[in-house]
Short mmCIF file of C-alpha atoms in Angstrom, two decimals:
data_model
loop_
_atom_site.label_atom_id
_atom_site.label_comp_id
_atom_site.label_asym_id
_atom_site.label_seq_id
_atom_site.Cartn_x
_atom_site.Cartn_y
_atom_site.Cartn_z
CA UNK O 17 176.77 150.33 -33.02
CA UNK O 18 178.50 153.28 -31.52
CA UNK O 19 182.65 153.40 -32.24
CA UNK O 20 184.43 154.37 -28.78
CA UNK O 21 186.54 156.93 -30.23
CA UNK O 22 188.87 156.31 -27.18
CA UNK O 23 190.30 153.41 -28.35
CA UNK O 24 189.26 152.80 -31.55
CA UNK O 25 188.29 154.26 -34.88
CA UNK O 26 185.66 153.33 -37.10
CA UNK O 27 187.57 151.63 -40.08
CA UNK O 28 189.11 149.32 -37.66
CA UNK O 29 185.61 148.63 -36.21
CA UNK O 30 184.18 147.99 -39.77
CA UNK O 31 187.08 145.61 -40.23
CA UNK O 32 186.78 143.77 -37.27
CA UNK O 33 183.10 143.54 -37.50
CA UNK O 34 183.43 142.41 -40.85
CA UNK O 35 185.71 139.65 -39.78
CA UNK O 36 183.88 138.55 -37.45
CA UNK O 37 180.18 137.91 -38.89
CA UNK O 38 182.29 135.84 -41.55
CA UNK O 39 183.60 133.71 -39.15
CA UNK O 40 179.73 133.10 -37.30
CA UNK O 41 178.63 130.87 -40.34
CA UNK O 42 175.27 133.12 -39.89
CA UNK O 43 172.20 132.07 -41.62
CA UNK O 44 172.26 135.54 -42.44
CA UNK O 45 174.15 138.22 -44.89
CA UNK O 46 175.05 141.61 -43.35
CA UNK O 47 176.01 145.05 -44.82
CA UNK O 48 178.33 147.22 -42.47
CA UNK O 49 179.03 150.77 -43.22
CA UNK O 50 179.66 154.11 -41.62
CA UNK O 51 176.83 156.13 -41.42
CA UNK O 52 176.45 158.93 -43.81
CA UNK O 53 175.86 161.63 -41.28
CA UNK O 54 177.14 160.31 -37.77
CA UNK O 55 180.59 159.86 -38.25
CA UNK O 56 181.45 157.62 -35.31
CA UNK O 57 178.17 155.08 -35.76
CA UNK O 58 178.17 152.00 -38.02
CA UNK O 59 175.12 150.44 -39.09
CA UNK O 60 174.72 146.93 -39.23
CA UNK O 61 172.09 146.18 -41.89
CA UNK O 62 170.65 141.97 -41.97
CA UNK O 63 170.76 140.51 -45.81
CA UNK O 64 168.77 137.51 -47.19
CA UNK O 65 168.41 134.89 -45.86
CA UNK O 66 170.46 131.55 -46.35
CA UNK O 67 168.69 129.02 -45.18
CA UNK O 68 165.56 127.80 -46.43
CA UNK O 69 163.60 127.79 -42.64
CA UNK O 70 160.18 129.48 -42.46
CA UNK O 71 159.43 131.34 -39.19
CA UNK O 72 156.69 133.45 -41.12
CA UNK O 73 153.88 133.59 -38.41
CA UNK O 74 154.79 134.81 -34.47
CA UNK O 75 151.35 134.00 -33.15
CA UNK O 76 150.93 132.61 -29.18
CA UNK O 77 152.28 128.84 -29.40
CA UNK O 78 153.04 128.84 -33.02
CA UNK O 79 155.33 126.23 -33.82
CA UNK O 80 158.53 126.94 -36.37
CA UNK O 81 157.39 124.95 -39.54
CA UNK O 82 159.87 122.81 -41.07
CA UNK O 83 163.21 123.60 -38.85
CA UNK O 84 164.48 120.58 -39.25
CA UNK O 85 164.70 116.96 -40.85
CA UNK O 86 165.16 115.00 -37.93
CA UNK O 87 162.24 114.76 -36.01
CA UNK O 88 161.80 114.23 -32.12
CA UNK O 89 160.57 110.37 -31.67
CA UNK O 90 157.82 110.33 -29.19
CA UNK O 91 159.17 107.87 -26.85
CA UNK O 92 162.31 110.65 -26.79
CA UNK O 93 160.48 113.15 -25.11
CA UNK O 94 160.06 112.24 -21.79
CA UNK O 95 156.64 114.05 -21.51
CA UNK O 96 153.78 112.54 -19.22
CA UNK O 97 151.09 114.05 -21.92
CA UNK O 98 152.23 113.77 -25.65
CA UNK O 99 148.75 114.63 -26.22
CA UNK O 100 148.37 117.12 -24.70
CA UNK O 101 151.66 118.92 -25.99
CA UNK O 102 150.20 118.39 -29.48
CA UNK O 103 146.73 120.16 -28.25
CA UNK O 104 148.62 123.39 -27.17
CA UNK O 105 150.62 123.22 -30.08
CA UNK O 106 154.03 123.33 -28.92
CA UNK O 107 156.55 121.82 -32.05
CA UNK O 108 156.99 117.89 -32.70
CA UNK O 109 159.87 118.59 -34.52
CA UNK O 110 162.21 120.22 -31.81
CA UNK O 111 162.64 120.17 -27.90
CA UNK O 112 161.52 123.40 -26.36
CA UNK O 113 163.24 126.05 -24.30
CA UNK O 114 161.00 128.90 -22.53
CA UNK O 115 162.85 132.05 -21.03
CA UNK O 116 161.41 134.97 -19.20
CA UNK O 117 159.95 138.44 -21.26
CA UNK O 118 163.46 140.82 -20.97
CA UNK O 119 165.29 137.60 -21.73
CA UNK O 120 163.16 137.56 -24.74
CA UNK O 121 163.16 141.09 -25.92
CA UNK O 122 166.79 141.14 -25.53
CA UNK O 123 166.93 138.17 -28.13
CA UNK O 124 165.20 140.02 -30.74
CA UNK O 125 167.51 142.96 -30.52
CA UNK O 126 170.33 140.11 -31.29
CA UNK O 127 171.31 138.37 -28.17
CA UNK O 128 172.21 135.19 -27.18
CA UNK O 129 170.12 132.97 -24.54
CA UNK O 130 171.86 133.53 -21.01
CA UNK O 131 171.05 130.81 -18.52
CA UNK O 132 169.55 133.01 -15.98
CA UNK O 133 166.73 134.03 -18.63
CA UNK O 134 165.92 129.95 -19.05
CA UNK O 135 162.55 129.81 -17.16
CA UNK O 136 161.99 126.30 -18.44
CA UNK O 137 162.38 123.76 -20.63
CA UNK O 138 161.51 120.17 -21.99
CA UNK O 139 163.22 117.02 -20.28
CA UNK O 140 166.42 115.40 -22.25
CA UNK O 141 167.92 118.51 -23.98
CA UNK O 142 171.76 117.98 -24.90
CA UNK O 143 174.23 119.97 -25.41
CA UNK O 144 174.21 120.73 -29.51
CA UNK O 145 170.75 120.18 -29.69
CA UNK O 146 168.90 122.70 -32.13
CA UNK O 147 165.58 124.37 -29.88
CA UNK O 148 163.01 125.89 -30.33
CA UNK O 149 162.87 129.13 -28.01
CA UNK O 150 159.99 131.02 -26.87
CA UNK O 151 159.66 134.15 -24.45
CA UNK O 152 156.69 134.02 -21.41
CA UNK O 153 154.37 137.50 -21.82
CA UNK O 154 153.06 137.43 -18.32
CA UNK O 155 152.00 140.59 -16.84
CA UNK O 156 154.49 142.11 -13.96
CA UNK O 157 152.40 141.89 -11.16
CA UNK O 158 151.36 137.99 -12.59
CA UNK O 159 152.41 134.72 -9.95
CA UNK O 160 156.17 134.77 -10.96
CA UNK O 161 157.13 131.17 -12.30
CA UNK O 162 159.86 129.03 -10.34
CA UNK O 163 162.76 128.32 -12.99
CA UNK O 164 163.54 124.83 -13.73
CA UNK O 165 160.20 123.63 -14.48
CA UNK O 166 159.32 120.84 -17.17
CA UNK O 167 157.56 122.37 -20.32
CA UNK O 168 154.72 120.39 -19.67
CA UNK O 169 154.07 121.96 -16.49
CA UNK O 170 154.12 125.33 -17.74
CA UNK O 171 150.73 127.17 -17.80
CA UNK O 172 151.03 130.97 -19.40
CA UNK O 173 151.28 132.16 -22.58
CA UNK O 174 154.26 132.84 -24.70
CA UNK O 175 155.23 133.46 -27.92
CA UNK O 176 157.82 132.27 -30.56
CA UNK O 177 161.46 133.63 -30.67
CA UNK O 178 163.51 131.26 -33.33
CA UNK O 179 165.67 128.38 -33.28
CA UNK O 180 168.93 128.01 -31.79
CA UNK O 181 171.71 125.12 -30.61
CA UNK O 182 171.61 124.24 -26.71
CA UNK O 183 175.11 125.32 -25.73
CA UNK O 184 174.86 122.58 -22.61
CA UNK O 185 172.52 120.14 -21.26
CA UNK O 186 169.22 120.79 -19.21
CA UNK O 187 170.26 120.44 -16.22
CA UNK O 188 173.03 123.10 -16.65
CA UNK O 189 170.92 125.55 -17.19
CA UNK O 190 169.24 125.82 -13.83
CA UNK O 191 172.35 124.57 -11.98
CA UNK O 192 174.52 127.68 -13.12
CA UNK O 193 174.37 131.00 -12.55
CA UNK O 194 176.44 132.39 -15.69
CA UNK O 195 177.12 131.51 -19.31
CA UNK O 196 175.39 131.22 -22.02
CA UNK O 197 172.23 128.40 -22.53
CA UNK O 198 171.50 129.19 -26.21
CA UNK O 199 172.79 130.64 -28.92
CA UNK O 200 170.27 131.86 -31.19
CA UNK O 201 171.11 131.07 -35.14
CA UNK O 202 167.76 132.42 -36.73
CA UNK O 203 165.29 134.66 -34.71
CA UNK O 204 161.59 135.55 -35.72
CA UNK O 205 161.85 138.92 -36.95
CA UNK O 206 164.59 141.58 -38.38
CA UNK O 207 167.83 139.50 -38.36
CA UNK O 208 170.38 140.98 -35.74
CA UNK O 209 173.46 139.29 -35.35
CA UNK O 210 174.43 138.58 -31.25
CA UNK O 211 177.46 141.76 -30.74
CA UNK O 212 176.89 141.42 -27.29
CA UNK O 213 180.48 141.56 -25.50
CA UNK O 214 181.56 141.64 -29.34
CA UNK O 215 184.89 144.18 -29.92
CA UNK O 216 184.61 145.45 -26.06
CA UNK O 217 185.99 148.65 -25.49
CA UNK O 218 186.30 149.47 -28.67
CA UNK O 219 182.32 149.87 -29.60
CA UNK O 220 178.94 149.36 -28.28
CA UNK O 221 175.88 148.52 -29.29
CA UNK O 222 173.21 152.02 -28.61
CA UNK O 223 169.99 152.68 -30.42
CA UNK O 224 170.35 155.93 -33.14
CA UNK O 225 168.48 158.36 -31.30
CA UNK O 226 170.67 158.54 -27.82
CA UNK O 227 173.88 158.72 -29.98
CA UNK O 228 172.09 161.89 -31.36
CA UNK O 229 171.54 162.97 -28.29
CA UNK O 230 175.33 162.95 -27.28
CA UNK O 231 175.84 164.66 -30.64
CA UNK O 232 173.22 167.39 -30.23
CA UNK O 233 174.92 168.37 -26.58
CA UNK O 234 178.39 168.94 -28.75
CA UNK O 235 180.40 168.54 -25.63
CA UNK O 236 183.84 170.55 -25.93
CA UNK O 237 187.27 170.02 -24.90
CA UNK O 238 187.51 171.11 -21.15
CA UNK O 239 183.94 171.58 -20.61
CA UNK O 240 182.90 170.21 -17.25
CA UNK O 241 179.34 167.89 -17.97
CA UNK O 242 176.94 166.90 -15.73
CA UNK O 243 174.37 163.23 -16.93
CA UNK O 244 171.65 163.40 -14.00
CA UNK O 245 170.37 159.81 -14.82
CA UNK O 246 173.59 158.31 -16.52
CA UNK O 247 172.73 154.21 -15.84
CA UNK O 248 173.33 152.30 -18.08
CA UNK O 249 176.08 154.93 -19.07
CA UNK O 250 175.96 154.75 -22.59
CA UNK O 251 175.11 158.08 -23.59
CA UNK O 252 177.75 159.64 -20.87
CA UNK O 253 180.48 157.36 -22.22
CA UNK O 254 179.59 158.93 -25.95
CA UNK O 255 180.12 162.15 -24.44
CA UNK O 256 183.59 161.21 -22.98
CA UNK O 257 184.50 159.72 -26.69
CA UNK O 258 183.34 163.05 -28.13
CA UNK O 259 185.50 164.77 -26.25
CA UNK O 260 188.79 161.91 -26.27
CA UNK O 261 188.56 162.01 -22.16
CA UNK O 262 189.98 166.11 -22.38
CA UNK O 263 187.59 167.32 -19.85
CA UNK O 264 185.69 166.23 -16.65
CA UNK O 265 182.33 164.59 -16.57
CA UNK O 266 180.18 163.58 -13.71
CA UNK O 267 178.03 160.68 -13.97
CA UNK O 268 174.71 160.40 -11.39
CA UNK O 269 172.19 157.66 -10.70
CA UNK O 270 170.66 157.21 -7.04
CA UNK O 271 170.98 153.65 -7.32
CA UNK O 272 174.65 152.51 -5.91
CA UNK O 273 173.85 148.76 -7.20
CA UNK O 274 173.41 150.75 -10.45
CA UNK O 275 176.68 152.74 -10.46
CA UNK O 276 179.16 150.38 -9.40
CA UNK O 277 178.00 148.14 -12.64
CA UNK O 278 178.06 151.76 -14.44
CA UNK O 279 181.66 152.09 -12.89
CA UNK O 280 183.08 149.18 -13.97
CA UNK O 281 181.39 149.74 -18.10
CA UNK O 282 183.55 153.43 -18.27
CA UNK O 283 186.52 151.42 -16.98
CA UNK O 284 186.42 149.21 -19.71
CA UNK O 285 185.67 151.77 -22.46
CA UNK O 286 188.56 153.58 -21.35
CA UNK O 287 186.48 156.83 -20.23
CA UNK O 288 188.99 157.90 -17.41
CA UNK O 289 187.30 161.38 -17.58
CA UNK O 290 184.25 160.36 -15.85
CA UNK O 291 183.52 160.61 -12.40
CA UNK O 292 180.48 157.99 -11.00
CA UNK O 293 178.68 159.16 -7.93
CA UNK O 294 175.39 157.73 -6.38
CA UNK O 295 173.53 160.62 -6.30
CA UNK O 296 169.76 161.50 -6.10
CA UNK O 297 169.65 164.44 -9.00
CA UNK O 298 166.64 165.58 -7.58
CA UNK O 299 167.95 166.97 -4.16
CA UNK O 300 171.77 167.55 -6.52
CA UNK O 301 171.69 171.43 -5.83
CA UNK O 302 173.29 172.22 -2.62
CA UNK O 303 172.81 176.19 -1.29
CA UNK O 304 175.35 178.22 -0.92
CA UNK O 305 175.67 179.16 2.82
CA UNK O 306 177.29 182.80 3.75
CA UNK O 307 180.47 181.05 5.47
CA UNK O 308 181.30 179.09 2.24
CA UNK O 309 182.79 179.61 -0.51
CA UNK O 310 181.79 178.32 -4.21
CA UNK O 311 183.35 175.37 -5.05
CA UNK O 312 183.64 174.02 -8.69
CA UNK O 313 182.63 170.42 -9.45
CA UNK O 314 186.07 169.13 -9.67
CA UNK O 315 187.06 171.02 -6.43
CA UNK O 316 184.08 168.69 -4.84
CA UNK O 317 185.59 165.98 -5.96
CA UNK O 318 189.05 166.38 -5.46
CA UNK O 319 187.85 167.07 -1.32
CA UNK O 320 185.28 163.68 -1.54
CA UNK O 321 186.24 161.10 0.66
CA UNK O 322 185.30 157.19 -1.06
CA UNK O 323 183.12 154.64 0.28
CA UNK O 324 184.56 151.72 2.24
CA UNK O 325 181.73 149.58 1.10
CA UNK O 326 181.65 150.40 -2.38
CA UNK O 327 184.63 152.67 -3.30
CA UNK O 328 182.42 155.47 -4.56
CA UNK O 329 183.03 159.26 -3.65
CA UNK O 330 180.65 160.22 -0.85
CA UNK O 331 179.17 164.04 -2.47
CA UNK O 332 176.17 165.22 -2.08
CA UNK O 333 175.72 167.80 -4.69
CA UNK O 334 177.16 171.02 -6.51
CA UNK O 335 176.45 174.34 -6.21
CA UNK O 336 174.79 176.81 -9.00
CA UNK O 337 176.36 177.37 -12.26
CA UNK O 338 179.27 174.24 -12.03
CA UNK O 339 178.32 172.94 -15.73
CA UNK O 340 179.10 174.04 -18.73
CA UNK O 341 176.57 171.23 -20.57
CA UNK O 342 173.77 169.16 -18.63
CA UNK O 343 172.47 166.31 -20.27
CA UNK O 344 168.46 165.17 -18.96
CA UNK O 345 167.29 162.04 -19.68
CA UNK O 346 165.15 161.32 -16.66
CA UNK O 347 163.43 158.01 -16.14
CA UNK O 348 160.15 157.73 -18.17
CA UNK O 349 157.41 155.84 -18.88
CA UNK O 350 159.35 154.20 -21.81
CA UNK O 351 156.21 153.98 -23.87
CA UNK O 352 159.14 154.14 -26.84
CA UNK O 353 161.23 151.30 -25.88
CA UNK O 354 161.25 148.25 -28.59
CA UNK O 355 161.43 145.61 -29.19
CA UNK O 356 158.28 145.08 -26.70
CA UNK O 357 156.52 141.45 -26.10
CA UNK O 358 153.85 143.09 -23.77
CA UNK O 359 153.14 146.50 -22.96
CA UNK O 360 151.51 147.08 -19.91
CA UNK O 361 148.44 149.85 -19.79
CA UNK O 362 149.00 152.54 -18.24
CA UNK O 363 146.33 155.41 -16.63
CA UNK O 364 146.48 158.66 -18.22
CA UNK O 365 146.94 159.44 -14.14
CA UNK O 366 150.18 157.10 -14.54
CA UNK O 367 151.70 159.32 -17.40
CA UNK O 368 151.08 162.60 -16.04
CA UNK O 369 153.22 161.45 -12.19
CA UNK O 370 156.14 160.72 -14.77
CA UNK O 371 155.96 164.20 -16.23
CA UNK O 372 155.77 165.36 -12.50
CA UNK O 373 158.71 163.48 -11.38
CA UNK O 374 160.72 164.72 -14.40
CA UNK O 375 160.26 168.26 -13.47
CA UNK O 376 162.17 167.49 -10.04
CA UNK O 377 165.16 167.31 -12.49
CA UNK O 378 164.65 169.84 -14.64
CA UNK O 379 164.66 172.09 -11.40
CA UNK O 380 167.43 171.17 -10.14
CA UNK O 381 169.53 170.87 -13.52
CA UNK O 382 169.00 174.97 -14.67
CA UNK O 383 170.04 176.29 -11.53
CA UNK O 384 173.36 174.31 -11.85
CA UNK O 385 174.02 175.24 -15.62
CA UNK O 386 176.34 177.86 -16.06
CA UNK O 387 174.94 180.80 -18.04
CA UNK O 388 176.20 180.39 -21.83
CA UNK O 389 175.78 176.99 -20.76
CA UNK O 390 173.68 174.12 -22.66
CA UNK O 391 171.35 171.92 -21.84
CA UNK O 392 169.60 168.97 -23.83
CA UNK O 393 166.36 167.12 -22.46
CA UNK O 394 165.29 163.43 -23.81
CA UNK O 395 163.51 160.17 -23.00
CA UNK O 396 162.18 156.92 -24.57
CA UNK O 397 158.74 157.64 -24.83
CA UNK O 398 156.00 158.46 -27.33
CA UNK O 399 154.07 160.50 -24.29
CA UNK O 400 153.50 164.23 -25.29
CA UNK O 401 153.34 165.53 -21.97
CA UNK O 402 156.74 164.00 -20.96
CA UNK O 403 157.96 165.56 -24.43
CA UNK O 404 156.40 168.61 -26.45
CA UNK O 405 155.07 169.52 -23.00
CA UNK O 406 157.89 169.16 -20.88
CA UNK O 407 159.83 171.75 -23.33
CA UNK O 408 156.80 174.44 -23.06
CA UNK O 409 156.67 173.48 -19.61
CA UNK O 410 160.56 174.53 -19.38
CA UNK O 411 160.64 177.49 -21.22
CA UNK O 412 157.07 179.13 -19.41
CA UNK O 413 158.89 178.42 -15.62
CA UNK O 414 162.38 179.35 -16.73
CA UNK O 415 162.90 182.56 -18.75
CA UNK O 416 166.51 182.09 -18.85
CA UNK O 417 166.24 178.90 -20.81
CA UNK O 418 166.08 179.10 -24.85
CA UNK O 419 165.35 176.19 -27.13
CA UNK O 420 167.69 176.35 -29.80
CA UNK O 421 167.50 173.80 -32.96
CA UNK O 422 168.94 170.43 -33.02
CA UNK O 423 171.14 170.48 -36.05
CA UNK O 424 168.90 169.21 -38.67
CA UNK O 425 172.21 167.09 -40.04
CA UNK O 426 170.62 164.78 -37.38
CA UNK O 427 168.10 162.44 -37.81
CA UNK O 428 164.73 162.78 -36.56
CA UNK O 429 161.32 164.52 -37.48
CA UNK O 430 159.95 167.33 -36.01
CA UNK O 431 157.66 167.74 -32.75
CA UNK O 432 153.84 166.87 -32.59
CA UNK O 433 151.36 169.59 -33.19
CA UNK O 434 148.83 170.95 -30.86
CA UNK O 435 150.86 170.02 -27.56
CA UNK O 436 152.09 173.43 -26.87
CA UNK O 437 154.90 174.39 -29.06
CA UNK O 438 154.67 176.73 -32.27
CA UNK O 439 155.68 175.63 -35.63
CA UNK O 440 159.36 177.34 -35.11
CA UNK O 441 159.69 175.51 -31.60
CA UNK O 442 158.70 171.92 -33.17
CA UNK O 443 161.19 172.38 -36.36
CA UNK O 444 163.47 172.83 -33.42
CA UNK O 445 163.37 169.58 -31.21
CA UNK O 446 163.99 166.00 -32.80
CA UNK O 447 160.95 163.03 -32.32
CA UNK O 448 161.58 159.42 -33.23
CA UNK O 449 158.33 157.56 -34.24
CA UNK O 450 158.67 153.84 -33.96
CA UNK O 451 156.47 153.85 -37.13
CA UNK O 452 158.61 155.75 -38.92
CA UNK O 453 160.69 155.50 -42.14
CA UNK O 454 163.89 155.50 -39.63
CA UNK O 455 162.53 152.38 -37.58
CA UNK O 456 164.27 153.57 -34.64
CA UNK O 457 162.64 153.25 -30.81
CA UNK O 458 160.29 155.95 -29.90
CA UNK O 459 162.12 158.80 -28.70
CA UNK O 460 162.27 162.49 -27.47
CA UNK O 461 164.74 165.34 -27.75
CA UNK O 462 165.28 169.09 -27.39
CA UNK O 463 168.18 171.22 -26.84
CA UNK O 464 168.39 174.54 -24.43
CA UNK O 465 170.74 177.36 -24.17
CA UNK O 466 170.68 179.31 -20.80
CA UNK O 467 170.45 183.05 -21.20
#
């Protein structure tokens, strides 16, 4: 987790943290410690285990082996087809909950069971009951499945999460629309302990390689910052605890749904030094017309009028050389994102329109860096020609632009080979292998300097 430097500091963090996985009773031992080269990150490492349940296999409708002493009577389950619920394999031993794919992916990364990811779920669960949980892996574009139904009307295919204690009764979870349904006490796979909503304000929870990313762009007291895609706003709030809110940083995303959630997260991490607009990046660069005069960034703002509906300033761009640091991290094909229950294919076709999209940004985003100025460029994929081609791509159609090295203090390996860039360029940018010795997401980064 990231420390928000704003409001907190990272022995009090370690403290708290400490404090608190004591006070979980987790099945699970935990070392917490400052990392050695990122001063404001702590890393959360899972201990041994202390409880004696296997969840060895994660196969489709493999049942957890031996969770628990008491077992489910028959006449107790309230299912039309015992039978048949033996056939498909779901557990005898435990009462099953089903909740959708994100629901599930965001329970291996060490979440709790929100209601609204409860697809659904055997007949007769109580509140305190210990579950068994498993996520549905239907495709996107699959018949979508109407919430509330009985377990033994599901049809799909799923696979096995963990165990955790029903936090109210069945019916509960389809009759409310917040809360939490389960909380998870031993998942299948890596243990992560559930930090959701833990210590707000004063950290976060962010994957290593966009916290490098904020560190690689160095942002500087006073320096006015532009993040072209900032939702979900973690990476622009980083920058605003870099720089203890001395400076002035505007936040984009064409989505105003998006933004006014992204609003209300810098609000509560303090980050008074960012300014949220729903803005298209793409179409960002306004021309300068011979009656006007240039106008800084904050002189934009300072003239925007706010949204009735929404409360958001109404702006519809900046003019050429208004930052002093851009940060790029245009949406992607996300090939790097994990944990993953289902990856969907993808056409080589498919790939290359997200490298074409991506280069709408990078157009607009040089013209409106100051000279001096830096830049950085990332995403969550494993796709070369969003990546190693991207940066050749920038540096053929933009002589001003120079990749410079990410300081290799950082973590992360160098680029791919044989995807455009010499030897020197791919000791310069910073690649995150999900297979690597790291086991971090897949990731991309590379840092520019405009001439």
């Amino acid at each position: 987790c990231r420390v928000n430097l704003i409001s907190s500091s990272v022995d009090e963090v370690v403290a708290e943290l400490t404090n608190h996985l004591k006070e979980q009773n987790s099945n699970y031992s935990y070392s917490i410690k400052q990392h050695e080269k990122i001063e404001d990150l702590v890393v959360i490492r899972g201990g041994s285990s202390q409880s004696s349940t296997g969840m060895d296999e994660l196969y489709l409708f493999n049942s957890p082996q031996k969770v628990s002493s008491t077992r489910i009577e028959e006449n107790e389950l309230q299912l039309s087809a015992l039978k048949k619920r033996r056939g498909r394999g779901w557990p005898m031993t435990h009462r099953v909950v089903v909740v959708d794919r994100f629901c599930g992916e965001a329970v291996l990364r060490g979440a709790n069971i929100f209601v609204k990811g409860i697809i659904c779920a055997d007949a007769g669960i109580w509140k305190g009951e210990e579950i068994a949980v498993y996520a549905d892996i239907r495709l996107s574009k699959s018949k979508s499945l109407t919430r509330g139904l009985l377990l033994e009307n599901y049809s799909g295919r799923c696979v096995f999460l963990g165990i955790g204690i029903s936090c109210c009764k069945r019916s509960e979870y389809f009759s409310q629309s917040t809360g939490i349904g389960v909380r998870m006490t031993q998942t299948a796979g890596p243990p992560q302990p559930p930090l959701n909503g833990v210590l707000g304000g004063k950290m976060m929870l962010q994957n290593l390689p966009s916290i490098v990313v904020g560190k690689a762009l160095d942002p500087q007291k006073g320096d006015a910052i532009l993040d072209m895609c900032c939702a979900p706003g973690g990476k622009t709030s980083h920058l605003a605890s870099l720089m203890n809110n001395d400076g002035f940083i505007i936040a984009c995303d064409k989505s105003r749904k998006k933004m006014i959630s992204v609003r209300d997260f810098f609000q509560s991490m303090g980050a008074t030094c960012i300014i949220p607009l729903a803005l298209d990046s793409t179409k960002s660069l306004l021309e300068l017309q011979s009656s006007q005069c240039w106008r800084s960034p904050k002189e934009i703002v300072d003239a925007a009028s706010s949204s009735k509906k929404d409360g958001l300033l109404d702006v519809e761009g900046f003019y050429s050389d208004s930052f002093d640091r851009i940060l790029l991290d245009p949406p992607c094909s996300a090939l790097g994102l994990r944990p993953k229950l289902l990856i969907e294919a993808q056409t080589s076709a498919d790939l290359m329109k997200h490298a074409e999209y991506q280069r709408h940004f990078v157009r607009n985003a040089i013209p409106l860096l100051k000279s001096g100025g830096t830049m950085t460029y990332s995403t969550c994929t494993i796709n070369t020609a969003e990546n190693e081609e991207m940066v050749k791509f920038i540096l053929s159609e933009f002589p001003c632009m120079k990749l410079v090295p990410i300081s290799p203090e950082l973590p992360g390996c160098a680029g791919l080979p044989g995807v455009g860039l010499t030897d020197q360029q791919r000791g310069m940018v910073k690649r995150f292998d999900p297979s690597g010795e790291a086991d971090t997401m897949g990731f991309f980064a590379a840092k520019f300097s405009k001439q």
